Amino acid sequence: MVGTEMVMVDEIPFPPQTTTTKPLSLLGHGITDIEIHFLQIKFTAIGVYLEPEVVGHLQQWKGKPGNVLAEDDEFFEALINAPVEKFLRVVVIKEIKGSQYGVQLESAVRDRLAADDKYEEEEEEALEKVVEFFQSKYFKKNSIITYHFPADSATAEISLTTEGKEEAKIKVENANVVEMIKKWYLGGTRGVSASTITSLANALSTELCK
């Protein structure tokens, strides 16, 4: 069959397409990592799935090369705000406690909300629920965290699949928190994974030239 070739992201297979309510294409991928004393420690592999129609909302960047787009936060702002479905698939490379991941998400989202003066009681409560969702979990290697952002509502559904356990899910209904979760992963130069941003920029640059 054509099109079933897996895309390898740091030895972790990602399907080239995923279907939520409609088929979405893998348009960017990368990893989160840190370097300690010249040693690279990899935490997660990331795949970003988008509706192919997303390019219709990014026409003003047509003809710009990927390396230019990767540095252009307005481009990623437009991508985040485009009314298309978005799906993130995050696969654990280095096992960690869910609480550690939750704390990373919390501080990234809270800092962004505070900077935009959007961190009120409702946001705090919504974020607290997400942190609690991850609190009791353990991310074994190859556990999968997904974020599904529908096209027509400012919500997010987060799910966690880990070996031997049933899939766990939580829905986030606070629009400001949802926006900042998107920005954590897709926020251009401030995104959590530079390799993912570069990959997205290059793929979208190519798509925009078609």
PDB file of C-alpha atoms in Angstrom:
ATOM      1  CA  MET A   1       0.000   0.000   0.000  1.00  0.00           C
ATOM      2  CA  VAL A   2       1.198   3.483  -0.809  1.00  0.00           C
ATOM      3  CA  GLY A   3       1.602   6.032   1.948  1.00  0.00           C
ATOM      4  CA  THR A   4       1.918   3.653   4.876  1.00  0.00           C
ATOM      5  CA  GLU A   5       5.664   4.148   5.239  1.00  0.00           C
ATOM      6  CA  MET A   6       6.318   5.182   8.803  1.00  0.00           C
ATOM      7  CA  VAL A   7       8.300   8.353   9.397  1.00  0.00           C
ATOM      8  CA  MET A   8      11.106   7.674  11.848  1.00  0.00           C
ATOM      9  CA  VAL A   9      11.667  10.382  14.431  1.00  0.00           C
ATOM     10  CA  ASP A  10      14.717   9.417  16.409  1.00  0.00           C
ATOM     11  CA  GLU A  11      14.010   5.693  15.948  1.00  0.00           C
ATOM     12  CA  ILE A  12      10.357   6.160  16.920  1.00  0.00           C
ATOM     13  CA  PRO A  13       7.834   5.431  14.154  1.00  0.00           C
ATOM     14  CA  PHE A  14       5.182   8.037  13.356  1.00  0.00           C
ATOM     15  CA  PRO A  15       2.377   7.369  10.881  1.00  0.00           C
ATOM     16  CA  PRO A  16       2.472   9.882   7.979  1.00  0.00           C
ATOM     17  CA  GLN A  17      -1.234  10.513   8.495  1.00  0.00           C
ATOM     18  CA  THR A  18      -3.655  10.279  11.351  1.00  0.00           C
ATOM     19  CA  THR A  19      -7.418  10.532  11.265  1.00  0.00           C
ATOM     20  CA  THR A  20      -9.332  12.421  13.918  1.00  0.00           C
ATOM     21  CA  THR A  21     -12.522  13.711  12.336  1.00  0.00           C
ATOM     22  CA  LYS A  22     -10.676  13.879   9.000  1.00  0.00           C
ATOM     23  CA  PRO A  23      -7.248  12.854   7.693  1.00  0.00           C
ATOM     24  CA  LEU A  24      -4.401  15.018   8.993  1.00  0.00           C
ATOM     25  CA  SER A  25      -0.854  14.984   7.620  1.00  0.00           C
ATOM     26  CA  LEU A  26       2.379  14.792   9.571  1.00  0.00           C
ATOM     27  CA  LEU A  27       3.848  18.200   8.694  1.00  0.00           C
ATOM     28  CA  GLY A  28       6.505  18.548  11.345  1.00  0.00           C
ATOM     29  CA  HIS A  29       8.436  16.436  13.793  1.00  0.00           C
ATOM     30  CA  GLY A  30      11.317  16.706  16.202  1.00  0.00           C
ATOM     31  CA  ILE A  31      12.393  16.026  19.749  1.00  0.00           C
ATOM     32  CA  THR A  32      12.707  17.686  23.135  1.00  0.00           C
ATOM     33  CA  ASP A  33      16.149  17.321  24.653  1.00  0.00           C
ATOM     34  CA  ILE A  34      18.783  18.997  26.763  1.00  0.00           C
ATOM     35  CA  GLU A  35      22.544  18.899  26.700  1.00  0.00           C
ATOM     36  CA  ILE A  36      24.436  18.285  29.915  1.00  0.00           C
ATOM     37  CA  HIS A  37      28.229  18.266  29.762  1.00  0.00           C
ATOM     38  CA  PHE A  38      28.140  17.610  26.006  1.00  0.00           C
ATOM     39  CA  LEU A  39      25.752  14.698  26.519  1.00  0.00           C
ATOM     40  CA  GLN A  40      22.447  14.953  24.715  1.00  0.00           C
ATOM     41  CA  ILE A  41      19.528  13.640  26.742  1.00  0.00           C
ATOM     42  CA  LYS A  42      16.391  13.103  24.691  1.00  0.00           C
ATOM     43  CA  PHE A  43      13.019  13.245  26.396  1.00  0.00           C
ATOM     44  CA  THR A  44      10.294  12.998  23.777  1.00  0.00           C
ATOM     45  CA  ALA A  45       9.694  12.661  20.048  1.00  0.00           C
ATOM     46  CA  ILE A  46       6.999  14.933  18.632  1.00  0.00           C
ATOM     47  CA  GLY A  47       4.798  14.728  15.563  1.00  0.00           C
ATOM     48  CA  VAL A  48       2.606  17.631  14.449  1.00  0.00           C
ATOM     49  CA  TYR A  49      -0.413  16.683  12.333  1.00  0.00           C
ATOM     50  CA  LEU A  50      -2.406  19.351  10.517  1.00  0.00           C
ATOM     51  CA  GLU A  51      -5.147  19.616   7.943  1.00  0.00           C
ATOM     52  CA  PRO A  52      -3.444  20.092   4.561  1.00  0.00           C
ATOM     53  CA  GLU A  53      -5.761  23.121   4.074  1.00  0.00           C
ATOM     54  CA  VAL A  54      -3.705  24.995   6.656  1.00  0.00           C
ATOM     55  CA  VAL A  55      -1.591  26.441   3.819  1.00  0.00           C
ATOM     56  CA  GLY A  56      -4.628  28.396   2.618  1.00  0.00           C
ATOM     57  CA  HIS A  57      -4.366  30.448   5.816  1.00  0.00           C
ATOM     58  CA  LEU A  58      -0.638  31.121   5.404  1.00  0.00           C
ATOM     59  CA  GLN A  59      -0.555  32.507   1.864  1.00  0.00           C
ATOM     60  CA  GLN A  60       1.203  35.749   2.792  1.00  0.00           C
ATOM     61  CA  TRP A  61       4.342  33.690   3.550  1.00  0.00           C
ATOM     62  CA  LYS A  62       4.353  32.029   0.142  1.00  0.00           C
ATOM     63  CA  GLY A  63       7.867  31.856  -1.325  1.00  0.00           C
ATOM     64  CA  LYS A  64       9.664  32.312   1.997  1.00  0.00           C
ATOM     65  CA  PRO A  65      12.315  29.667   2.705  1.00  0.00           C
ATOM     66  CA  GLY A  66      12.010  27.413   5.733  1.00  0.00           C
ATOM     67  CA  ASN A  67      14.900  28.991   7.625  1.00  0.00           C
ATOM     68  CA  VAL A  68      13.158  32.378   7.419  1.00  0.00           C
ATOM     69  CA  LEU A  69       9.813  30.969   8.545  1.00  0.00           C
ATOM     70  CA  ALA A  70      11.438  29.184  11.498  1.00  0.00           C
ATOM     71  CA  GLU A  71      12.485  32.571  12.893  1.00  0.00           C
ATOM     72  CA  ASP A  72       9.140  34.248  12.194  1.00  0.00           C
ATOM     73  CA  ASP A  73       6.898  34.098  15.256  1.00  0.00           C
ATOM     74  CA  GLU A  74       4.066  35.836  13.401  1.00  0.00           C
ATOM     75  CA  PHE A  75       4.012  32.926  10.989  1.00  0.00           C
ATOM     76  CA  PHE A  76       3.565  30.482  13.863  1.00  0.00           C
ATOM     77  CA  GLU A  77       0.975  32.738  15.465  1.00  0.00           C
ATOM     78  CA  ALA A  78      -1.003  32.538  12.202  1.00  0.00           C
ATOM     79  CA  LEU A  79      -0.524  28.768  12.158  1.00  0.00           C
ATOM     80  CA  ILE A  80      -1.817  28.438  15.735  1.00  0.00           C
ATOM     81  CA  ASN A  81      -4.809  30.670  14.980  1.00  0.00           C
ATOM     82  CA  ALA A  82      -5.683  29.039  11.643  1.00  0.00           C
ATOM     83  CA  PRO A  83      -9.161  27.471  11.936  1.00  0.00           C
ATOM     84  CA  VAL A  84      -7.969  23.964  11.112  1.00  0.00           C
ATOM     85  CA  GLU A  85      -7.705  20.830  13.153  1.00  0.00           C
ATOM     86  CA  LYS A  86      -4.379  20.195  14.871  1.00  0.00           C
ATOM     87  CA  PHE A  87      -3.102  17.036  16.494  1.00  0.00           C
ATOM     88  CA  LEU A  88       0.135  16.533  18.441  1.00  0.00           C
ATOM     89  CA  ARG A  89       1.571  13.095  19.100  1.00  0.00           C
ATOM     90  CA  VAL A  90       4.290  13.054  21.747  1.00  0.00           C
ATOM     91  CA  VAL A  91       6.147   9.806  22.393  1.00  0.00           C
ATOM     92  CA  VAL A  92       8.247   9.307  25.493  1.00  0.00           C
ATOM     93  CA  ILE A  93      11.913   8.458  24.846  1.00  0.00           C
ATOM     94  CA  LYS A  94      13.245   8.841  28.392  1.00  0.00           C
ATOM     95  CA  GLU A  95      10.892   7.663  31.083  1.00  0.00           C
ATOM     96  CA  ILE A  96       9.837  10.245  33.625  1.00  0.00           C
ATOM     97  CA  LYS A  97       7.146  10.739  36.196  1.00  0.00           C
ATOM     98  CA  GLY A  98       3.972  12.272  34.845  1.00  0.00           C
ATOM     99  CA  SER A  99       4.269  14.888  37.578  1.00  0.00           C
ATOM    100  CA  GLN A 100       7.572  16.116  36.103  1.00  0.00           C
ATOM    101  CA  TYR A 101       5.978  16.565  32.699  1.00  0.00           C
ATOM    102  CA  GLY A 102       2.972  18.237  34.329  1.00  0.00           C
ATOM    103  CA  VAL A 103       5.212  20.754  36.071  1.00  0.00           C
ATOM    104  CA  GLN A 104       6.958  21.608  32.779  1.00  0.00           C
ATOM    105  CA  LEU A 105       3.621  22.139  31.072  1.00  0.00           C
ATOM    106  CA  GLU A 106       2.292  24.152  33.993  1.00  0.00           C
ATOM    107  CA  SER A 107       5.206  26.581  34.185  1.00  0.00           C
ATOM    108  CA  ALA A 108       5.330  27.045  30.395  1.00  0.00           C
ATOM    109  CA  VAL A 109       1.603  27.762  30.193  1.00  0.00           C
ATOM    110  CA  ARG A 110       1.470  29.899  33.336  1.00  0.00           C
ATOM    111  CA  ASP A 111       4.416  32.070  32.258  1.00  0.00           C
ATOM    112  CA  ARG A 112       2.845  32.698  28.869  1.00  0.00           C
ATOM    113  CA  LEU A 113      -0.532  33.534  30.412  1.00  0.00           C
ATOM    114  CA  ALA A 114       1.019  35.859  32.978  1.00  0.00           C
ATOM    115  CA  ALA A 115       3.008  37.650  30.270  1.00  0.00           C
ATOM    116  CA  ASP A 116      -0.240  38.319  28.380  1.00  0.00           C
ATOM    117  CA  ASP A 117      -2.147  39.269  31.530  1.00  0.00           C
ATOM    118  CA  LYS A 118      -4.493  36.313  31.098  1.00  0.00           C
ATOM    119  CA  TYR A 119      -3.724  34.327  34.233  1.00  0.00           C
ATOM    120  CA  GLU A 120      -6.924  34.579  36.263  1.00  0.00           C
ATOM    121  CA  GLU A 121      -8.736  32.193  38.576  1.00  0.00           C
ATOM    122  CA  GLU A 122     -10.410  30.257  35.733  1.00  0.00           C
ATOM    123  CA  GLU A 123      -7.074  29.697  34.016  1.00  0.00           C
ATOM    124  CA  GLU A 124      -5.455  28.623  37.255  1.00  0.00           C
ATOM    125  CA  GLU A 125      -8.218  26.070  37.877  1.00  0.00           C
ATOM    126  CA  ALA A 126      -8.113  24.690  34.329  1.00  0.00           C
ATOM    127  CA  LEU A 127      -4.332  24.360  34.469  1.00  0.00           C
ATOM    128  CA  GLU A 128      -4.506  22.733  37.895  1.00  0.00           C
ATOM    129  CA  LYS A 129      -6.777  20.011  36.447  1.00  0.00           C
ATOM    130  CA  VAL A 130      -4.275  19.243  33.694  1.00  0.00           C
ATOM    131  CA  VAL A 131      -1.442  19.060  36.216  1.00  0.00           C
ATOM    132  CA  GLU A 132      -3.533  16.716  38.397  1.00  0.00           C
ATOM    133  CA  PHE A 133      -4.269  14.537  35.364  1.00  0.00           C
ATOM    134  CA  PHE A 134      -0.526  13.943  34.865  1.00  0.00           C
ATOM    135  CA  GLN A 135       0.312  13.848  38.582  1.00  0.00           C
ATOM    136  CA  SER A 136      -0.391  10.172  39.252  1.00  0.00           C
ATOM    137  CA  LYS A 137       0.860   8.848  35.915  1.00  0.00           C
ATOM    138  CA  TYR A 138       4.175   7.294  35.047  1.00  0.00           C
ATOM    139  CA  PHE A 139       5.545   7.791  31.544  1.00  0.00           C
ATOM    140  CA  LYS A 140       7.301   4.608  30.531  1.00  0.00           C
ATOM    141  CA  LYS A 141       9.378   4.658  27.365  1.00  0.00           C
ATOM    142  CA  ASN A 142       7.059   4.663  24.310  1.00  0.00           C
ATOM    143  CA  SER A 143       4.094   6.054  26.244  1.00  0.00           C
ATOM    144  CA  ILE A 144       2.078   8.332  23.960  1.00  0.00           C
ATOM    145  CA  ILE A 145       0.606  11.690  24.904  1.00  0.00           C
ATOM    146  CA  THR A 146      -1.696  13.248  22.332  1.00  0.00           C
ATOM    147  CA  TYR A 147      -3.227  16.700  22.116  1.00  0.00           C
ATOM    148  CA  HIS A 148      -6.229  17.130  19.851  1.00  0.00           C
ATOM    149  CA  PHE A 149      -7.270  20.687  18.999  1.00  0.00           C
ATOM    150  CA  PRO A 150     -10.524  20.773  17.002  1.00  0.00           C
ATOM    151  CA  ALA A 151     -10.863  23.359  14.232  1.00  0.00           C
ATOM    152  CA  ASP A 152     -14.041  24.964  15.475  1.00  0.00           C
ATOM    153  CA  SER A 153     -13.690  25.157  19.239  1.00  0.00           C
ATOM    154  CA  ALA A 154     -11.098  26.506  21.632  1.00  0.00           C
ATOM    155  CA  THR A 155     -10.790  23.214  23.479  1.00  0.00           C
ATOM    156  CA  ALA A 156      -8.151  20.525  23.754  1.00  0.00           C
ATOM    157  CA  GLU A 157      -8.442  16.844  24.444  1.00  0.00           C
ATOM    158  CA  ILE A 158      -5.342  15.352  26.007  1.00  0.00           C
ATOM    159  CA  SER A 159      -4.866  11.609  26.143  1.00  0.00           C
ATOM    160  CA  LEU A 160      -2.209   9.331  27.559  1.00  0.00           C
ATOM    161  CA  THR A 161      -1.612   5.769  26.434  1.00  0.00           C
ATOM    162  CA  THR A 162       0.949   3.774  28.341  1.00  0.00           C
ATOM    163  CA  GLU A 163       1.698   0.068  28.112  1.00  0.00           C
ATOM    164  CA  GLY A 164      -0.676  -2.143  30.066  1.00  0.00           C
ATOM    165  CA  LYS A 165      -3.000   0.685  31.055  1.00  0.00           C
ATOM    166  CA  GLU A 166      -6.241   1.951  29.614  1.00  0.00           C
ATOM    167  CA  GLU A 167      -6.117   5.214  27.723  1.00  0.00           C
ATOM    168  CA  ALA A 168      -6.655   8.177  30.064  1.00  0.00           C
ATOM    169  CA  LYS A 169      -8.237  11.394  28.782  1.00  0.00           C
ATOM    170  CA  ILE A 170      -8.943  14.924  29.911  1.00  0.00           C
ATOM    171  CA  LYS A 171     -10.677  17.785  28.136  1.00  0.00           C
ATOM    172  CA  VAL A 172      -9.462  21.355  28.568  1.00  0.00           C
ATOM    173  CA  GLU A 173     -12.185  23.936  28.007  1.00  0.00           C
ATOM    174  CA  ASN A 174     -10.419  27.153  28.971  1.00  0.00           C
ATOM    175  CA  ALA A 175      -9.552  28.926  25.702  1.00  0.00           C
ATOM    176  CA  ASN A 176      -6.559  30.802  27.151  1.00  0.00           C
ATOM    177  CA  VAL A 177      -4.986  27.664  28.581  1.00  0.00           C
ATOM    178  CA  VAL A 178      -5.593  25.815  25.299  1.00  0.00           C
ATOM    179  CA  GLU A 179      -3.934  28.625  23.342  1.00  0.00           C
ATOM    180  CA  MET A 180      -0.823  28.495  25.526  1.00  0.00           C
ATOM    181  CA  ILE A 181      -0.563  24.709  25.297  1.00  0.00           C
ATOM    182  CA  LYS A 182      -0.531  25.161  21.525  1.00  0.00           C
ATOM    183  CA  LYS A 183       2.140  27.842  21.902  1.00  0.00           C
ATOM    184  CA  TRP A 184       4.238  25.592  24.112  1.00  0.00           C
ATOM    185  CA  TYR A 185       4.606  23.146  21.243  1.00  0.00           C
ATOM    186  CA  LEU A 186       4.020  25.380  18.190  1.00  0.00           C
ATOM    187  CA  GLY A 187       5.133  28.814  19.377  1.00  0.00           C
ATOM    188  CA  GLY A 188       7.931  29.488  16.921  1.00  0.00           C
ATOM    189  CA  THR A 189      11.220  30.572  18.495  1.00  0.00           C
ATOM    190  CA  ARG A 190       9.731  30.091  21.962  1.00  0.00           C
ATOM    191  CA  GLY A 191       8.419  26.601  21.284  1.00  0.00           C
ATOM    192  CA  VAL A 192       9.663  23.766  23.486  1.00  0.00           C
ATOM    193  CA  SER A 193      11.282  21.921  20.568  1.00  0.00           C
ATOM    194  CA  ALA A 194      13.420  23.883  18.099  1.00  0.00           C
ATOM    195  CA  SER A 195      13.819  20.818  15.859  1.00  0.00           C
ATOM    196  CA  THR A 196      10.032  20.521  15.518  1.00  0.00           C
ATOM    197  CA  ILE A 197       9.683  24.212  14.634  1.00  0.00           C
ATOM    198  CA  THR A 198      12.432  23.918  11.992  1.00  0.00           C
ATOM    199  CA  SER A 199      10.822  20.822  10.521  1.00  0.00           C
ATOM    200  CA  LEU A 200       7.377  22.477  10.397  1.00  0.00           C
ATOM    201  CA  ALA A 201       8.807  25.616   8.821  1.00  0.00           C
ATOM    202  CA  ASN A 202      10.559  23.619   6.083  1.00  0.00           C
ATOM    203  CA  ALA A 203       7.502  21.459   5.333  1.00  0.00           C
ATOM    204  CA  LEU A 204       5.131  24.423   5.223  1.00  0.00           C
ATOM    205  CA  SER A 205       7.531  26.420   3.065  1.00  0.00           C
ATOM    206  CA  THR A 206       7.499  23.538   0.557  1.00  0.00           C
ATOM    207  CA  GLU A 207       3.693  23.188   0.749  1.00  0.00           C
ATOM    208  CA  LEU A 208       3.253  26.936   0.179  1.00  0.00           C
ATOM    209  CA  CYS A 209       5.281  26.720  -3.046  1.00  0.00           C
ATOM    210  CA  LYS A 210       3.008  24.080  -4.567  1.00  0.00           C
TER     211      LYS A 210
END
